[in-house]
Structures are given as C-alpha cells and as structure tokens.
Amino acid sequence: MLDRDQLLTIADQYGTPTYVYSESVILERIDRLRFHLEGLPLQLLYAMKANHAVPVMETMRDKGLGIDAVSPAELLLALRLGFKPERILFSANNMTDEEMRMAHEAGVILNVGELSRLEKLGKEFPGSSVCVRLNPQIGAGHHEHVITAGEKSKFGIPVEHIDRIVDVAQRYDLRIRGLHQHIGSGILDTETLWKAISVILDASRSFDTLDFINVGGGLGIPYRPEETGLDMELFESLIVSPLKSFIASHPSKNLSIWFEPGRYFVAESGVLLTQVNTIKHSTQRIFAGTDSGMNHLIRPAMYGAYHEVRNLTHPDGPVATYDIVGNICESADYFARDREVAHLTEGDIVGVMNAGAYGISMASTYNMRSLPAEVWVDVNNKATEVRKRKTAKDIVDEALSSGN
Ligand code: LLP
C-alpha cells in the first residue's frame, strides 16, 4: 500500500480531492487470485465498471486479462486500449438493437440475459455464437442493492427456462458457447457462492457446445478492521477443487472457467485524499467537514458502506469520535459516522481507504462540483496525474456551450 509520506506528497503536489491508485497492489491481487486458481483452465476478465482509469486498464491488459464491458463506451475503451475482441464479454443490461449490432460487428462475445434479446440476436444474426447469462436463483452480496441473482433480480434468464434457451438456439442455429452468472458483489460467503456455481455447472450439462463457463465476479475484500477478507483456503477447497473435478468429467473438450472480478483487483489499490477544512462542534457531535463528498465516493451514502478513514497529517494524536462529512447539500453526504480517528484539525489531509473500486466510476458532478483528480503510482513509485480537476470556470463554460 502507498505509505503516508507518499500520500502527503501527492496531496501537496496535486491538491485535494484526489484519488490515488497503486499499481503494485493491483499486480499483487491479480497474482494472488491466479495462484489460488492454479490448475484450472482459466481466463480472468476484469469488470471495468469498478474503475476504468486508463493505467488500471493497461495493467489488466498487460497481465493478460480480458474485459467484462457493460456499455458501448466501456466496450469502445477496451477495444481502443487493445484488448482482443475474443477476450471481451459484452454484458449490457437491457441491450438495445444498436448495442447488439455494435458488439457483433466488433467481434466481441455477446452476453445475453433476456430471452427476447436472444430471439432478436437469432433473427438478425442466425448461426452466430453467444454467451447466455443465467439467474441461478441464489444471490449474495454486501448489501441488498448489489445482489444480482435470485427471484427479485432483473438479471439473467431464470435457470428454470433452459428449455426455452435451447429452443431459441435451435430455431436460429445459435451456438451457445458460454454460460454466465454473476450473483452479486462484495461476497465473503464462499458457501453461497459455491451453491450458485453448482447450479450453473448442473445447467451446463444441457449444452454440448460450450467453450467456457463464466462464474462471475463478486469476490469481497476486507473493508472493516475486524474483517479478514475471503478465506482463500476455503475458497480453494469449496470452489476450486470441485471446479477442477467438474472440468475433468465434462463432455465438452477445452472447456475453461472464467472469473470476472472488479473489486478484488482494484479496491485496495485506491485512496481518496481529501482535506478537512471545517471542524464543527455541534451539541452532540463533532463534524469534520472535507472538500470532497458523496459525489466522489457514494458507497457510504448508498450502501452504508464502511471505508477506513485515516488522519494522514497527524496520525498519532489522541483519538476522538467524528462524523466525517462532505461538502454536498445532502444529509447522506458522509464518509464515516461515529468514527474514531486521530484528533483532526482544519487543514489535515485524510485518506479514505480501499476506495479503488466503485469510487471514481460512480462519481458525479452533483452540485456542479468537479470530479476529483486521479493519480497513478506505478511499480517504481512514479506518480502521474491521469485526471485533472476542473475549475468552476471550466464547468460553467461546458454548461453554457453544450446548449449551442
Ligand atoms: N460481472 C458483472 C456482470 C457485474 O455486474 C459486476 C458488478 C461484476 C462482474 C464485478 O463485481 P465485483 O467483482 O466488483 O464485485 N457499486 C457496488 C458494486 C456493484 C457491482 C455491480 N456489478 C459497490 O460499490 O459495492
């Protein structure tokens, strides 16, 4: 992880608010996952919705990962950065005809999660290959908003409808070359993950043209001090070993297993640096007001998510309990509530930790504030600014020019 001096130097040089990402951490997480999956015929994809900063993407590409892309711009960015089309899965939700054509022309793998879209694909491109997203009816995740399978979920074709998938495929001579599922995000419960995987493995026996089974992403990371993250030994024994036996017994030759994590690779690589500029002693609480907010990291407001907050400037002071809040005009605008942090004074730089996934990629310009800057720190500890903050004038110029 980036050390305190380095983070303070970056805050000094580039100002705040700024996201900082460490290449070393990303490389370590990729190697770590590969190590635990060793022995499987494996393809790793990166779910770029977690963080599409260009150097993050380049790191994934150079490590041989493919991409899970969910929108035309994600797809285009992956192609422009040189990811091979055969390693890009296009999983747009509520895919339009235009998006379907674009992905087909680009030669990437379409991942279809609705029977009606499968039918439209068959009509327009009979004889083509496709991956089908199933809903195994088992979901998991750190919050109900991020559970993406089960009865209430809009994602995937219910596993009960396999006959209908087979029927559409036969009518249009579609080759089902992949099965996919993604049951949720921030999963630390290996058993539930395995239960869902075993559903898709069973389902795979109805298809004899498969090249791969994509079991999704969703691997959790430790956010809270008492959390230890995924138990990788359990992961190996509960998931990886049975997957190996399954592959050995499956009739399809050259079947590979795909995983497509986002968070696992990048969450711990990122820190949001922000400056405390207002300390307010209210009747009941102490508020530490910063120059960032929910517009830059919405996870606490949206999911009640926990992010460690460190006083980087004065790490050794006596601890006090704060509400660390942003500068946005909403009461959900906080990074941490009732949180013990080393004594904060106005001017201190704080680090909001583990913010590399779903930080900048979910950020907005609400209240007409700029996105934060982004700084990439490579394996040689060289820092490069990859996004600059905009000035108020830039933002206003844009607002005035877009109407013309
Ligand atoms: N594959 C698909 C089809 C997905 O929809 C997602 C995430 C992933 C892979 C990667 O999931 P991961 O490995 O990162 O858990 N904004 C939420 C997370 C939403 C995830 C949506 N889909 C958060 O900040 O917790």
PDB file of N, CA and C in Angstrom, residues 15 28 42 50 58 60 78 83 99 116 119 149 176 185 191 280 299 322 402:
ATOM      1  N   GLY A  15      -2.948  18.634  -4.923  1.00  0.00           N
ATOM      2  CA  GLY A  15      -4.108  19.178  -4.229  1.00  0.00           C
ATOM      3  C   GLY A  15      -5.112  18.083  -3.898  1.00  0.00           C
ATOM      4  N   GLU A  28      -0.375  -7.391  -7.343  1.00  0.00           N
ATOM      5  CA  GLU A  28      -0.350  -8.420  -6.291  1.00  0.00           C
ATOM      6  C   GLU A  28      -1.685  -9.153  -6.234  1.00  0.00           C
ATOM      7  N   LEU A  42      -8.162 -21.543 -17.136  1.00  0.00           N
ATOM      8  CA  LEU A  42      -8.725 -20.292 -16.593  1.00  0.00           C
ATOM      9  C   LEU A  42      -8.603 -19.120 -17.548  1.00  0.00           C
ATOM     10  N   ALA A  50     -15.693  -1.270 -12.247  1.00  0.00           N
ATOM     11  CA  ALA A  50     -15.121  -0.957 -10.931  1.00  0.00           C
ATOM     12  C   ALA A  50     -14.212   0.261 -10.996  1.00  0.00           C
ATOM     13  N   GLU A  58      -4.720  -0.668 -18.619  1.00  0.00           N
ATOM     14  CA  GLU A  58      -3.483  -1.134 -19.275  1.00  0.00           C
ATOM     15  C   GLU A  58      -2.801  -2.228 -18.456  1.00  0.00           C
ATOM     16  N   MET A  60      -4.311  -4.382 -16.540  1.00  0.00           N
ATOM     17  CA  MET A  60      -5.097  -5.610 -16.753  1.00  0.00           C
ATOM     18  C   MET A  60      -4.732  -6.231 -18.108  1.00  0.00           C
ATOM     19  N   ALA A  78     -12.230  -0.419 -24.132  1.00  0.00           N
ATOM     20  CA  ALA A  78     -11.455  -1.674 -24.075  1.00  0.00           C
ATOM     21  C   ALA A  78     -10.839  -1.980 -25.443  1.00  0.00           C
ATOM     22  N   PHE A  83      -7.487  -4.450 -26.055  1.00  0.00           N
ATOM     23  CA  PHE A  83      -7.964  -5.769 -25.606  1.00  0.00           C
ATOM     24  C   PHE A  83      -8.483  -6.508 -26.838  1.00  0.00           C
ATOM     25  N   GLU A  99     -26.745  -1.483 -29.765  1.00  0.00           N
ATOM     26  CA  GLU A  99     -25.625  -2.015 -28.976  1.00  0.00           C
ATOM     27  C   GLU A  99     -25.292  -3.446 -29.426  1.00  0.00           C
ATOM     28  N   SER A 116     -35.891 -12.406 -24.880  1.00  0.00           N
ATOM     29  CA  SER A 116     -36.318 -11.586 -26.023  1.00  0.00           C
ATOM     30  C   SER A 116     -35.104 -11.090 -26.810  1.00  0.00           C
ATOM     31  N   GLU A 119     -33.711 -13.939 -28.911  1.00  0.00           N
ATOM     32  CA  GLU A 119     -34.557 -14.102 -30.096  1.00  0.00           C
ATOM     33  C   GLU A 119     -34.161 -13.056 -31.161  1.00  0.00           C
ATOM     34  N   ALA A 149     -28.792 -11.807  -8.375  1.00  0.00           N
ATOM     35  CA  ALA A 149     -29.441 -13.059  -8.780  1.00  0.00           C
ATOM     36  C   ALA A 149     -30.497 -13.362  -7.726  1.00  0.00           C
ATOM     37  N   ILE A 176     -24.513 -21.763 -28.408  1.00  0.00           N
ATOM     38  CA  ILE A 176     -24.309 -21.274 -27.034  1.00  0.00           C
ATOM     39  C   ILE A 176     -22.898 -21.690 -26.632  1.00  0.00           C
ATOM     40  N   SER A 185     -22.125  -8.736  -5.368  1.00  0.00           N
ATOM     41  CA  SER A 185     -20.827  -8.086  -5.189  1.00  0.00           C
ATOM     42  C   SER A 185     -20.459  -8.005  -3.704  1.00  0.00           C
ATOM     43  N   GLU A 191     -19.564 -20.324   0.764  1.00  0.00           N
ATOM     44  CA  GLU A 191     -20.525 -21.431   0.578  1.00  0.00           C
ATOM     45  C   GLU A 191     -21.659 -21.057  -0.362  1.00  0.00           C
ATOM     46  N   LYS A 280     -16.553  21.296  13.224  1.00  0.00           N
ATOM     47  CA  LYS A 280     -17.720  21.902  13.866  1.00  0.00           C
ATOM     48  C   LYS A 280     -18.104  21.090  15.094  1.00  0.00           C
ATOM     49  N   ARG A 299     -20.401   5.279  -1.951  1.00  0.00           N
ATOM     50  CA  ARG A 299     -20.670   3.977  -1.305  1.00  0.00           C
ATOM     51  C   ARG A 299     -21.214   4.104   0.127  1.00  0.00           C
ATOM     52  N   TYR A 322     -15.754  11.227  15.370  1.00  0.00           N
ATOM     53  CA  TYR A 322     -16.192  12.242  14.400  1.00  0.00           C
ATOM     54  C   TYR A 322     -17.265  11.704  13.462  1.00  0.00           C
ATOM     55  N   SER A 402     -22.793  23.567 -24.043  1.00  0.00           N
ATOM     56  CA  SER A 402     -23.480  22.354 -24.503  1.00  0.00           C
ATOM     57  C   SER A 402     -24.849  22.657 -25.083  1.00  0.00           C
TER      58      SER A 402
END
